[in-house]
Coordinates of C-alpha atoms in Angstrom, one line a residue:
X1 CA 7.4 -8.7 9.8
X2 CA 4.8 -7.7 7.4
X3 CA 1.2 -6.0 8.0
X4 CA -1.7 -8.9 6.9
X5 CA -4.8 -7.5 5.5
X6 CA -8.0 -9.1 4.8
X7 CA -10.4 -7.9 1.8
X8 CA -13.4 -9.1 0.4
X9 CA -13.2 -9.4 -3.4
X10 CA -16.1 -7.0 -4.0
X11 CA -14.9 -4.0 -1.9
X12 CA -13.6 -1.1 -2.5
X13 CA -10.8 0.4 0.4
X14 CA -8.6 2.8 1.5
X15 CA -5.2 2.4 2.9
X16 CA -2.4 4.5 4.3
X17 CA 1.0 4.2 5.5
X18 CA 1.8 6.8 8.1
X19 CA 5.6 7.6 7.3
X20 CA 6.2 10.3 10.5
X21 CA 8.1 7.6 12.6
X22 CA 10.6 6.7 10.3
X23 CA 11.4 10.6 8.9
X24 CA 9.9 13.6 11.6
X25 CA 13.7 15.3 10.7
X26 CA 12.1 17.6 7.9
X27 CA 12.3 14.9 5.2
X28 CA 8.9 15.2 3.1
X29 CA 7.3 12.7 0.3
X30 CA 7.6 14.4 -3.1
X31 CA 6.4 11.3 -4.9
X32 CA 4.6 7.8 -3.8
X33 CA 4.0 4.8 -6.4
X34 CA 2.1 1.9 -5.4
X35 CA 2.5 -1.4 -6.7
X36 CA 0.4 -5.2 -6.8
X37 CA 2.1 -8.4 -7.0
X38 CA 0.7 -10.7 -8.8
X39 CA -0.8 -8.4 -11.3
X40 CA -3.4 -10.8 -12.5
X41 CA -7.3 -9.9 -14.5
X42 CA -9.6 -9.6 -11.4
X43 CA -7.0 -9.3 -9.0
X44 CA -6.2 -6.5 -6.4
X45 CA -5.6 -3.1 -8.5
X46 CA -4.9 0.3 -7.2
X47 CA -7.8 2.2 -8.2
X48 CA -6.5 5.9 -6.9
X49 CA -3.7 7.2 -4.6
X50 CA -2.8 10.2 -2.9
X51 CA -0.1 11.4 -0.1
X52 CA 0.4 14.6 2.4
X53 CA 3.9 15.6 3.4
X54 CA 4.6 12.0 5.2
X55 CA 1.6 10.1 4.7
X56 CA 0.6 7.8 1.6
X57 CA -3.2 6.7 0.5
X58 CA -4.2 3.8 -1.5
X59 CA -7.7 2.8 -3.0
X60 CA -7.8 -1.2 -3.6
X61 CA -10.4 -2.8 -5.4
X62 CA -11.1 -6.5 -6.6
X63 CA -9.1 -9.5 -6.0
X64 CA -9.4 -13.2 -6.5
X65 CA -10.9 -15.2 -3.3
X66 CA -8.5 -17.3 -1.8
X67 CA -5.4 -15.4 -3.2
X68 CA -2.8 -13.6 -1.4
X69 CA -1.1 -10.5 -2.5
X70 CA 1.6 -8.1 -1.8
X71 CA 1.1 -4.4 -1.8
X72 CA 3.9 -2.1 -1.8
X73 CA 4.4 1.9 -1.5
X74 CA 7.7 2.9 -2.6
X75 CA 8.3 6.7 -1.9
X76 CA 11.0 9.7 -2.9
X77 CA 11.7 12.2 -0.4
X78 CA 12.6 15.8 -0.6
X79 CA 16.2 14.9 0.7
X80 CA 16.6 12.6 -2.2
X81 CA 15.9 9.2 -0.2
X82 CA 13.8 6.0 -1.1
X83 CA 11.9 4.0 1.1
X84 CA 9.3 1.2 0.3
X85 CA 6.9 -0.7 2.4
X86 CA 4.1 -3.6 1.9
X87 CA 1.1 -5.1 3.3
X88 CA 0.1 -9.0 2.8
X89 CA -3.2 -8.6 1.8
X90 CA -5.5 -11.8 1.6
X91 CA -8.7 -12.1 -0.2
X92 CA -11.9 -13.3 1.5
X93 CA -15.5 -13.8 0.9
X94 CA -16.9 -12.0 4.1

């Protein structure tokens, strides 16, 4: 099942995945891209990002009231594997 999130169009917030469940065995993230579906004008972007050893950051900003979007991290670890993850984010005036 995926996460739901709510944002208000006009903030600005910071997200994180905690990967230590799924790779405490030494693995580490070398590299984390995040991605925004729909990319539309005004919608959710990915305004910075950032990640320790086996945790990811995002900073969201903007978004459409009344849409719904998907936000995904897609990691490499050290030991060469790929994982991904997403969050259902919808957009509210609060």
């Amino acid at each position: 099942m995926m996460t739901m999130m709510v944002k208000d169009p006009g903030t600005r917030i910071d997200f994180e995945f905690d990967w230590t469940a799924a790779y405490s065995d030494g693995a580490a993230i070398v590299a984390s891209d995040w991605s925004v579906i729909p990319a539309e004008a005004g919608g959710v972007s990915v305004a910075g990002a950032a990640h320790g050893l086996l945790q990811t950051t995002v900073t969201l900003t903007g978004g459409v009231a009344g849409r719904l979007y998907r936000v995904t991290n897609r990691v490499t670890l050290s030991d060469g594997q790929i994982d991904e993850r997403s969050v259902s984010m919808r957009v509210e005036e609060r």
